[in-house]
XYZ file of C-alpha atoms in Angstrom:
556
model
C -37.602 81.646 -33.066
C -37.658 83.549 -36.524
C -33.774 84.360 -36.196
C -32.461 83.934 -39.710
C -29.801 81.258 -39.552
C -26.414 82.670 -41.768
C -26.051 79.829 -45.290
C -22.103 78.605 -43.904
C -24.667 76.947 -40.750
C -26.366 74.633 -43.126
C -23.075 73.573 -45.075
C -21.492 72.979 -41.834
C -24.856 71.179 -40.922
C -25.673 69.411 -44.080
C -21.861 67.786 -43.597
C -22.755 66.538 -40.244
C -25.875 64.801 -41.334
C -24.337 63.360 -44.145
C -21.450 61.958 -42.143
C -23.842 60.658 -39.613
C -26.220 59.051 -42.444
C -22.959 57.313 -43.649
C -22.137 56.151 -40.435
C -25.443 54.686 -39.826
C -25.243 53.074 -43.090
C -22.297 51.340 -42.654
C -21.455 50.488 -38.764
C -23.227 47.377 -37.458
C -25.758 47.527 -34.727
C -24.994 47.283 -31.049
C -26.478 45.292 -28.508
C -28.616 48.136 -27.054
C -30.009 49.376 -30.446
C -30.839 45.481 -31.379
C -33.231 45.783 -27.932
C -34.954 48.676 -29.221
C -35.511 47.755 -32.179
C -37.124 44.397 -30.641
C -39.165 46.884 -29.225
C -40.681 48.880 -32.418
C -41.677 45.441 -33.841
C -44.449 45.643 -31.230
C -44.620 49.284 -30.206
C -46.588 49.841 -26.990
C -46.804 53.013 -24.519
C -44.077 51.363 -22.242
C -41.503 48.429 -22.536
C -39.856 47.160 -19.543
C -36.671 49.040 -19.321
C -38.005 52.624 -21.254
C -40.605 54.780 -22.567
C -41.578 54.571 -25.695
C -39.839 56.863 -27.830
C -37.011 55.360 -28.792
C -38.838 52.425 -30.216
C -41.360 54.868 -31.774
C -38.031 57.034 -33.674
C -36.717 53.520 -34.687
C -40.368 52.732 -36.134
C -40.787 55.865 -38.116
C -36.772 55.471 -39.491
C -38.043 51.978 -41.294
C -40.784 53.382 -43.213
C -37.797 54.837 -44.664
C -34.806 52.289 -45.246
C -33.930 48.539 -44.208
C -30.900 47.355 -42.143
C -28.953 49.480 -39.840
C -30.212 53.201 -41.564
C -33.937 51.821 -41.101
C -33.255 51.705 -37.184
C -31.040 55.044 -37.070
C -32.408 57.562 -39.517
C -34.625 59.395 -37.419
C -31.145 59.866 -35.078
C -29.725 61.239 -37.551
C -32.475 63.827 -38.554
C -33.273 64.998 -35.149
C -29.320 65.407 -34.469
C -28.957 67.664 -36.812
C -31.997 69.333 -35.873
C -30.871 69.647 -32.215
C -27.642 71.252 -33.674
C -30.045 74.064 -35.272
C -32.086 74.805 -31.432
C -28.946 74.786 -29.821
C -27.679 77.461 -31.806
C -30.930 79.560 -31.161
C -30.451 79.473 -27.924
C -27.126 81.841 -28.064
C -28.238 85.171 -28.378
C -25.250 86.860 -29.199
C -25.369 88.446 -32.381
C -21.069 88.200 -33.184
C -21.933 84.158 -33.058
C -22.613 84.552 -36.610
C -18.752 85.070 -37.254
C -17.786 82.177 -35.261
C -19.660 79.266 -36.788
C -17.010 76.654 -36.841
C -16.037 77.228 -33.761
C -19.849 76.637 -32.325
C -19.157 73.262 -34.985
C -15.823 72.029 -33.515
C -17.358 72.552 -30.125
C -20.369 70.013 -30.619
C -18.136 68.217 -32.401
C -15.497 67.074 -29.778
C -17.879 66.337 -27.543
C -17.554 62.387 -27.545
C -21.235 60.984 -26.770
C -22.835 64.046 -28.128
C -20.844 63.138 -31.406
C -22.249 59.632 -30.634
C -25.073 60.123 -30.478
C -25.496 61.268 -33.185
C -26.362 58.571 -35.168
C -26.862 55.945 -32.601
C -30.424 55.386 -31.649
C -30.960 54.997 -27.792
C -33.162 56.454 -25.212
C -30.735 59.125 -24.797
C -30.670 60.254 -28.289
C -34.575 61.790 -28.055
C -33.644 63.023 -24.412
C -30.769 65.013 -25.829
C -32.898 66.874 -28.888
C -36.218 67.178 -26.436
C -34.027 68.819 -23.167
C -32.838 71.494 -26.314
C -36.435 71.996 -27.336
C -37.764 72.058 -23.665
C -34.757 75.243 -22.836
C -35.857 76.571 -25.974
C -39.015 77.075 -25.360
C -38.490 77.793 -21.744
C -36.722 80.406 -22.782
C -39.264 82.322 -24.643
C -41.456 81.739 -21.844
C -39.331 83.567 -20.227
C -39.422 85.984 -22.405
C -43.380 86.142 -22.635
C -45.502 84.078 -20.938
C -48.745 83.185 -22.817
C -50.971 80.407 -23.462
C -49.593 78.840 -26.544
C -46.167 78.698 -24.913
C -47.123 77.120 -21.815
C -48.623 74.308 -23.785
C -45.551 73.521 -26.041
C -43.915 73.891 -22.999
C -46.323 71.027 -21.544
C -45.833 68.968 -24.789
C -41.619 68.738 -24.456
C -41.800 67.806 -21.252
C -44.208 65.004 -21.708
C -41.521 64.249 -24.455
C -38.728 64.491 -22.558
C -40.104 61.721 -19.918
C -41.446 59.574 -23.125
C -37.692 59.462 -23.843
C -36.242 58.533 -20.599
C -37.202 59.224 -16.861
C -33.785 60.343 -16.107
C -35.135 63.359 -17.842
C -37.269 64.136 -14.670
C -34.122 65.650 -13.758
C -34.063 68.251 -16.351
C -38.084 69.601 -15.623
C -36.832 69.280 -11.349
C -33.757 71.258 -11.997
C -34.918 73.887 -14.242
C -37.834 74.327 -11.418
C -35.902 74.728 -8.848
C -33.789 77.508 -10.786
C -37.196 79.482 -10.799
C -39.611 79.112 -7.515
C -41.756 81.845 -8.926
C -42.887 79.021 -11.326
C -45.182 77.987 -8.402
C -47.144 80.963 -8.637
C -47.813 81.518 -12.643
C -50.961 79.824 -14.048
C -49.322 79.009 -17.097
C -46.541 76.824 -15.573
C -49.186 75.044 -14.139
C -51.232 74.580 -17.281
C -47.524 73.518 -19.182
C -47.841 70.805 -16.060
C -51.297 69.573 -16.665
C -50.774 69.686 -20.745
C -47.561 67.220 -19.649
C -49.648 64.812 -17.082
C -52.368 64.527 -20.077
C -49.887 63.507 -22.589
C -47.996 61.295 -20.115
C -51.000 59.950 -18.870
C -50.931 56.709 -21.666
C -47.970 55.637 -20.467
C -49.106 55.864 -16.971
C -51.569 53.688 -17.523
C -49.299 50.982 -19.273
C -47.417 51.394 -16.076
C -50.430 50.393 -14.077
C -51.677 48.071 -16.448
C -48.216 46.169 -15.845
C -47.691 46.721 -12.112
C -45.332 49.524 -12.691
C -42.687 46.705 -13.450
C -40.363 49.270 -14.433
C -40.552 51.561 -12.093
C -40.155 48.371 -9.253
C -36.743 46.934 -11.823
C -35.157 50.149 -11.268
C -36.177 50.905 -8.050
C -35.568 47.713 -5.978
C -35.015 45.042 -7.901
C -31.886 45.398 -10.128
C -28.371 44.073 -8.424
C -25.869 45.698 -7.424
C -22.383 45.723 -5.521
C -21.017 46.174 -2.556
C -19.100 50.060 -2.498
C -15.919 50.568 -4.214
C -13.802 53.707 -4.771
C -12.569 53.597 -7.873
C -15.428 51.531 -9.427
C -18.300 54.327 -8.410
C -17.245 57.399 -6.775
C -13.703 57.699 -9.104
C -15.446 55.848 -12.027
C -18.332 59.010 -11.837
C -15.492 61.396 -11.893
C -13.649 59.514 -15.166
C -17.222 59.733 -16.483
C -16.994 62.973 -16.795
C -14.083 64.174 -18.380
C -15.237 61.380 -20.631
C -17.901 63.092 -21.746
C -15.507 65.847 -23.211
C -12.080 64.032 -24.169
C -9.318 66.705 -24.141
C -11.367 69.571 -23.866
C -12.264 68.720 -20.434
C -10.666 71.402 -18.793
C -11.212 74.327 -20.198
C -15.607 73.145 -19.952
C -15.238 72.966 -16.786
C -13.512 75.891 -16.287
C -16.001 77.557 -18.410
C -18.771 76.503 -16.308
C -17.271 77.445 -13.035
C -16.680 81.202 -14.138
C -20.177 81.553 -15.245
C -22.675 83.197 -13.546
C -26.249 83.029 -12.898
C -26.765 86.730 -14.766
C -30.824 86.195 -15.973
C -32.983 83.316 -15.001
C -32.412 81.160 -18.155
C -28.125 81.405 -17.925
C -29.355 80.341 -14.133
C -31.635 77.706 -15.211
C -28.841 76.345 -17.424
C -26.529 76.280 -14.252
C -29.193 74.667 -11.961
C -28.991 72.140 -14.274
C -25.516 71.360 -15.037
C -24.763 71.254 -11.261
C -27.795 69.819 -10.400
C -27.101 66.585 -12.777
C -23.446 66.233 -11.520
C -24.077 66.347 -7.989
C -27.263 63.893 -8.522
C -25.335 61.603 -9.573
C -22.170 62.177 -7.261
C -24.315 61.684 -4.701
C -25.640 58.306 -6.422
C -22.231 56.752 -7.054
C -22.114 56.075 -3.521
C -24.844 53.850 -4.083
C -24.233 52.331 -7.330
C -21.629 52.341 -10.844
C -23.220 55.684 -12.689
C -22.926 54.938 -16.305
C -21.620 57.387 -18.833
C -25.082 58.025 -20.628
C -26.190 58.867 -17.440
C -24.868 62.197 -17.396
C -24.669 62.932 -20.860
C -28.139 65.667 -20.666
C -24.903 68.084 -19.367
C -23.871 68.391 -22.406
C -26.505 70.343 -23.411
C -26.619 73.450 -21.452
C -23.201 73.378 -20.896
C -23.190 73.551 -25.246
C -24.220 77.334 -24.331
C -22.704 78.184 -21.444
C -19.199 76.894 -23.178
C -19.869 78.952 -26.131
C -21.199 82.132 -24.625
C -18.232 82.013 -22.753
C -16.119 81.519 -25.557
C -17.106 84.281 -27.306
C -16.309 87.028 -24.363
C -12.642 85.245 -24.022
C -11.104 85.081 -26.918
C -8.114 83.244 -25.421
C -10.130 80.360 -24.636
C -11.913 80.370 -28.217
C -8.342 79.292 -29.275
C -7.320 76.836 -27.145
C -10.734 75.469 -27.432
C -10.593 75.297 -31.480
C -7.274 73.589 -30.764
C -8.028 71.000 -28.696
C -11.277 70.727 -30.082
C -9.796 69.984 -33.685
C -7.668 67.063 -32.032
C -10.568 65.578 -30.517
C -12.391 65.941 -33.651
C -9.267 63.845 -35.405
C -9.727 61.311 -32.599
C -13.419 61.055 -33.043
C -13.501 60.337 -36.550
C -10.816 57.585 -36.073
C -12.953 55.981 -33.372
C -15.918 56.382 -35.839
C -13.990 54.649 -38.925
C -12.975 51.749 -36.404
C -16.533 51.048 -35.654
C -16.987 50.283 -39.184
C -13.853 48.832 -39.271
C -12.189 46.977 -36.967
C -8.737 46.714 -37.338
C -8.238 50.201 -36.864
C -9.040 49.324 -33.136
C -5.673 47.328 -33.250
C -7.042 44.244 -30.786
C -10.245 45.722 -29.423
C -13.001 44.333 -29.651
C -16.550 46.491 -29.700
C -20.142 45.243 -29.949
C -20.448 46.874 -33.061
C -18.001 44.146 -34.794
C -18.661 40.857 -36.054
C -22.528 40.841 -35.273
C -23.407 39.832 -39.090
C -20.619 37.084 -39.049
C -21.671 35.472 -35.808
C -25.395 35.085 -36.331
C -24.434 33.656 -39.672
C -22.274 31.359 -37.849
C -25.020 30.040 -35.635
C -27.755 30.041 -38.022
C -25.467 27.593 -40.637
C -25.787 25.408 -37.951
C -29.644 25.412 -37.260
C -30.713 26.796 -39.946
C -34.306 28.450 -39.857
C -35.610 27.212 -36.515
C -36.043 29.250 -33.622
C -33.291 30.588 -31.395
C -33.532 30.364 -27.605
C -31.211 32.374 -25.802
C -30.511 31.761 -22.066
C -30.133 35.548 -20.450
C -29.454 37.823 -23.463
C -31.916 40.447 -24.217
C -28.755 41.443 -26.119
C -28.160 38.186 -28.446
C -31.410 37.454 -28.530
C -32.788 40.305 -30.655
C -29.059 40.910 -32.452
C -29.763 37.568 -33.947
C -33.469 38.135 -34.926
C -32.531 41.615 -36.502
C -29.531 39.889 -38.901
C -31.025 36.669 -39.794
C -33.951 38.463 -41.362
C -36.613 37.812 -38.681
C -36.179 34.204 -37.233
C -37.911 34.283 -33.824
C -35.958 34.614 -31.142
C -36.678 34.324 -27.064
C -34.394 35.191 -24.447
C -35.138 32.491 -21.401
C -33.630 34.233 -18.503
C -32.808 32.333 -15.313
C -32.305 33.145 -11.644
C -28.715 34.337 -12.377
C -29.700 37.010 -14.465
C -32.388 40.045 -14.655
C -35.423 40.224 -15.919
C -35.950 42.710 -19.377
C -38.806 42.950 -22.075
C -39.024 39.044 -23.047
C -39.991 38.665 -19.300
C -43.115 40.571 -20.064
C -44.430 40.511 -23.687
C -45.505 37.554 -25.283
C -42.322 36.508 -27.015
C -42.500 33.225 -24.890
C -45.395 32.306 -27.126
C -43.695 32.335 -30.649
C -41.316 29.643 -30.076
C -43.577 27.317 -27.124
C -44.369 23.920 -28.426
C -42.057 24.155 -31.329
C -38.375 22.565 -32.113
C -35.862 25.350 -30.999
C -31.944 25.600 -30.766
C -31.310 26.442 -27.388
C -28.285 28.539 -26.357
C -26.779 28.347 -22.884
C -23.518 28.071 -20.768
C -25.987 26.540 -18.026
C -26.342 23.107 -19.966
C -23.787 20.071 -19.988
C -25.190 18.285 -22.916
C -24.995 20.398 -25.827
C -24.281 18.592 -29.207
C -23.054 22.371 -30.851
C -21.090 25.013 -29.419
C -20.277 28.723 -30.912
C -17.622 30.790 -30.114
C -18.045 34.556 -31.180
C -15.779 36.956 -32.587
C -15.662 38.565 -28.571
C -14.356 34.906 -27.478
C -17.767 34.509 -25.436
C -18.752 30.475 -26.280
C -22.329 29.449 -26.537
C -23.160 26.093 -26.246
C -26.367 24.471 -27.876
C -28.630 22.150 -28.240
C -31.765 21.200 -30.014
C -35.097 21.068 -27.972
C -38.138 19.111 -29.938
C -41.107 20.253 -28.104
C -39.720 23.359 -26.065
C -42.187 24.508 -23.331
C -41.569 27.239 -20.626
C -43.311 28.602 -17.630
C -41.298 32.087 -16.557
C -44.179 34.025 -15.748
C -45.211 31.855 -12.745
C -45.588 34.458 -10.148
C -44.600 32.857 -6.634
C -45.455 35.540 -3.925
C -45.628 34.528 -0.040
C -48.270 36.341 2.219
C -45.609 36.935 4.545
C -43.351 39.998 3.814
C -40.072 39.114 4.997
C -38.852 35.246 6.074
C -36.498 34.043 8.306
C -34.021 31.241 7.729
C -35.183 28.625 10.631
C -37.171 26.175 9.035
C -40.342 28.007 9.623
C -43.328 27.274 7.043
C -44.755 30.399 5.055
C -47.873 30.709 2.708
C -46.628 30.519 -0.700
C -49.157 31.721 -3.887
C -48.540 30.262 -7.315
C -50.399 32.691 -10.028
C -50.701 30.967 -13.409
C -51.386 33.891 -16.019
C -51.194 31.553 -18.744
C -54.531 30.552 -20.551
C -54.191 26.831 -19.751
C -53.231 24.554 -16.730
C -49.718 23.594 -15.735
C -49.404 20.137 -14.460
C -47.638 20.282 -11.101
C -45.258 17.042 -11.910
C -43.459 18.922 -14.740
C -42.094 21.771 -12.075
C -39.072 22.024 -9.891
C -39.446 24.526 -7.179
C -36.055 25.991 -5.131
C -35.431 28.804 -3.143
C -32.629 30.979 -4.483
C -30.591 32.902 -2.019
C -29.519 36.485 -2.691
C -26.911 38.968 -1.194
C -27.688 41.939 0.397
C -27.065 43.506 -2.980
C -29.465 40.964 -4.542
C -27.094 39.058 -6.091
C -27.857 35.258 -6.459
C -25.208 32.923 -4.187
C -26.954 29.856 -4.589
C -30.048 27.753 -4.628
C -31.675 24.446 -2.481
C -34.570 22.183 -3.865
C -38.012 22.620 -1.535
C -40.953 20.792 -1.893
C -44.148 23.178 -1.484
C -47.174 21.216 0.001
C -50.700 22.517 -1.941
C -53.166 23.251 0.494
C -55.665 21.626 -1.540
C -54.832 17.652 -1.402
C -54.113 15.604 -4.693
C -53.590 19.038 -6.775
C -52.938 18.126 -10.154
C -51.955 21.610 -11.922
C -52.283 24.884 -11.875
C -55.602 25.966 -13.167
C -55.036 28.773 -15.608
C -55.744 32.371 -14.361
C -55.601 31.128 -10.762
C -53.831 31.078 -7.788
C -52.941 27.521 -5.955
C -51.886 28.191 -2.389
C -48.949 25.976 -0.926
C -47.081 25.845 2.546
C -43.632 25.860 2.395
C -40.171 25.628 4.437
C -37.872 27.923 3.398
C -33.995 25.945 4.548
C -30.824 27.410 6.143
C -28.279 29.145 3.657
C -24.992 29.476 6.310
C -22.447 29.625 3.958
C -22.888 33.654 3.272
C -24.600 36.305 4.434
C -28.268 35.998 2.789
C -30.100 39.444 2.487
C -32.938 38.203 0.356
C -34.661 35.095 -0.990
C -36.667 33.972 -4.137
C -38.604 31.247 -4.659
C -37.766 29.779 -8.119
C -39.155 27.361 -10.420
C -38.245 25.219 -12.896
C -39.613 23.544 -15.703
C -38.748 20.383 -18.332
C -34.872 20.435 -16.761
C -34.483 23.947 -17.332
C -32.429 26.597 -14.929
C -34.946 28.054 -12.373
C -36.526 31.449 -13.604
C -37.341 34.851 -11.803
C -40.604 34.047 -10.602
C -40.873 36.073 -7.180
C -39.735 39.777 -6.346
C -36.498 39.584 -3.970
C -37.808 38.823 0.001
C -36.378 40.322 2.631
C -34.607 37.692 5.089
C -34.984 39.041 8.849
């Protein structure tokens, strides 16, 4: 770790983080950086979707700056910084000669590049999965106390980025079964349980909602082709633009020599063929597979430097991809040098200023967008904002924190496509048209919690035992909700809803008593028009589109 690191590096370096700082500085936010950063403005040891860290990076970057640089400084810093461990982790000693080449390298590769200066949950992952082989690598080398425990520490960091990063500790493992047997891989394991263990505990603390969304919950498609299993294999050349070929081709003549080049291959395969296997199940996003880039940063280079012919093709194409990414970086900033395409980057600033000349400093309600919802909160200089989201949507971090609470009882502009009597409509620069309306006294109830004690229903008029739980700290009269049963596909996506009329078990109920659970029977109707795999029971409140109140229910 005490390699001295030749001066041309940290020029090449210093450029990088400059051109990343100026990025930041000057492209807008996207959607997915506007969540997080909803997130740091009430940090917690969880959020619904991800860990912490991301939040906790965008937190720490605006102690430093406002606007966009205040959520993506931190990115920037430990970007470069993963440049610098990545680097350590070649060993040859002619690398020193070949600097730009290691430079053009990292630099074609298109998230990597990306990421860069965006701040998602990937960004940490990327710079902790470096640290993690890093010092997996000396321990190696020599096993010893003080190793095991940084060891311990990364990978507690690398799951407080992301959980995909289970993947990288799994892999890595299974690259080196003799970890089994040595004491200090087990104390790296307990040093990561203890650091995990707070965010454990927010996981039980909030019914491990985040580990059910993933797991079960979220919707998904029937199987297509091109859309998963072709789309996984687009993914990856993705990943590397016009270089493609020749990493791959890099990767496949590369052997397993010692056990970290082996743990580096355990990886890389292991990742791909993870998520092969997935894309039979489900769309596998870009990001997904992105921690390849990585150890294949140092397999690609190693082999590199033993064939020279290779190096130059590499530098070639590299320095064309390069071109190409700096164009697609100047038309984030810019539009127009997209031609007609539109990316979430653009026109953020111009739309919330749209919407907010026309209510001016009331509160914004925004039916299903944890995207809009926090993109206008972050540009309009902190006017509360609540995404409402309905039975056609998902749930996400307004479903859980107490966001509901800064806009209840007051007059709101509320934003929806679901409503037929707006007196204001908005179209944004991405042609998607809100329509709006002004609520007085707006009131909503979406963390009902309908459960029935039976666990799976059947469609014949039968009557189950549904549970209302109020969690709210006051009662809810009864007259002001609406209950339905929503029907779902097998792949949990909604196909429709009918009205039911739950009967309390208790006669003349008035409300639900606060911090209690009111018992009803109820007859759950026929749905023959499609095939229903699932049901919810629904509810709405003051005219509103049902929420997600229940967990998906089998239909038998």
């Amino acid at each position: 770790m005490s390699e001295k690191i030749p001066r041309q590096f940290y020029y090449f370096l210093t450029a990088f983080f400059v051109l990343n700082l100026i990025q930041s500085a000057f492209t807008e936010l996207i959607f997915d950086e506007a969540y997080y950063w909803y997130y740091s403005q009430n940090m917690a040891w969880g959020f619904f979707d991800h860990p912490p860290l991301v939040a906790l990076l965008i937190k720490i970057s605006s102690l430093f700056f406002n606007g966009e640089l205040g959520v993506r400084f931190m990115s920037c810093v430990i970007s470069a910084l993963n440049l610098v461990i990545l680097w350590l982790l070649i060993d040859r000693p002619e690398k020193n000669r070949f600097i730009p080449h290691f430079f053009i390298l990292v630099f074609s590769m298109t998230l990597l590049n990306a990421y860069g200066f965006f701040t998602l949950p990937d960004t940490p992952l990327l710079f902790f999965t470096s640290c993690f082989l890093l010092t997996y690598k000396h321990f190696l080398k020599d096993p010893k106390y003080s190793t095991a425990i940084l060891l311990g520490i990364f990978m507690a960091a690398l799951m407080y980025s992301k959980y995909h990063a289970v993947l990288v500790i799994v892999f890595v493992l299974l690259s080196n079964l003799n970890l089994v047997k040595s004491k200090y891989a087990w104390l790296s394991v307990l040093v990561a349980l203890l650091c995990y263990a707070p965010h454990f505990y927010w996981l039980y603390e909030n019914d491990f909602v985040s580990i059910k969304y993933h797991l079960y919950e979220r919707p998904n498609d029937a199987y297509q082709f091109e859309k998963y299993t072709l789309g996984f294999f687009v993914n990856l050349i993705a990943l590397f633009g016009l270089t493609f070929p020749l990493i791959y081709y890099a990767l496949l003549k590369t052997k397993g020599k010692d056990l970290f080049n082996r743990a580096l291959l355990f990886l890389t395969y292991g990742v791909i063929l993870f998520f092969f296997i997935s894309s039979f199940n489900r769309r596998v996003q870009t990001q997904w597979i992105i921690i390849i880039c990585i150890p294949l940063v140092v397999i690609v280079y190693n082999f590199m430097l033993e064939h020279k012919q290779v190096l130059k093709w590499m530098v070639r194409l590299g320095i064309i991809n390069a071109f190409l990414i700096l164009y697609l970086r100047a038309g984030l900033i810019y539009q127009p040098l997209l031609f007609d395409f539109h990316y979430e980057s653009h026109g953020n600033k111009t739309w919330v200023d749209g919407i907010r000349e026309e209510v001016g400093e009331i509160p914004v309600v925004f039916e299903n967008s944890y995207r809009n919802a926090p993109m206008y909160e972050f540009y309009s200089g902190g006017i509360p904002t609540f995404s409402l989201n309905n039975v056609m949507y998902r749930k996400n971090q307004y479903s859980i924190d107490t966001s509901e609470e800064r806009v209840r009882g007051k007059k709101v502009a509320y934003l929806s496509k679901y409503i037929n009597d707006n007196t204001f409509s908005y179209t944004k620069p991405d042609g998607w048209v809100y329509k709006g309306k002004y609520i007085s006294d707006f009131d909503s109830y979406r963390k009902l919690e309908c459960t029935l004690k039976e666990e799976t229903v059947s469609l014949d008029g039968s009557d189950y035992h549904l549970q209302v739980f109020n969690p709210y700290n006051f009662d809810i009269e009864l007259s002001k909700l609406k209950f339905s049963v929503a029907y779902l596909s097998p792949y949990k996506n909604t196909l429709g809803l009918k009205r039911i009329a739950p009967k309390p078990v208790e006669e003349n109920l008035p409300f639900l008593t606060k911090k209690d659970t009111t018992h009803f029977l109820v007859e759950i109707p026929q749905y023959d028009t499609e095939k229903v795999g699932y049901i919810r029971i629904v509810i709405s409140e003051n005219g509103l589109y049902p929420g997600l109140n229940s967990k998906p229910i089998p239909v038998n």
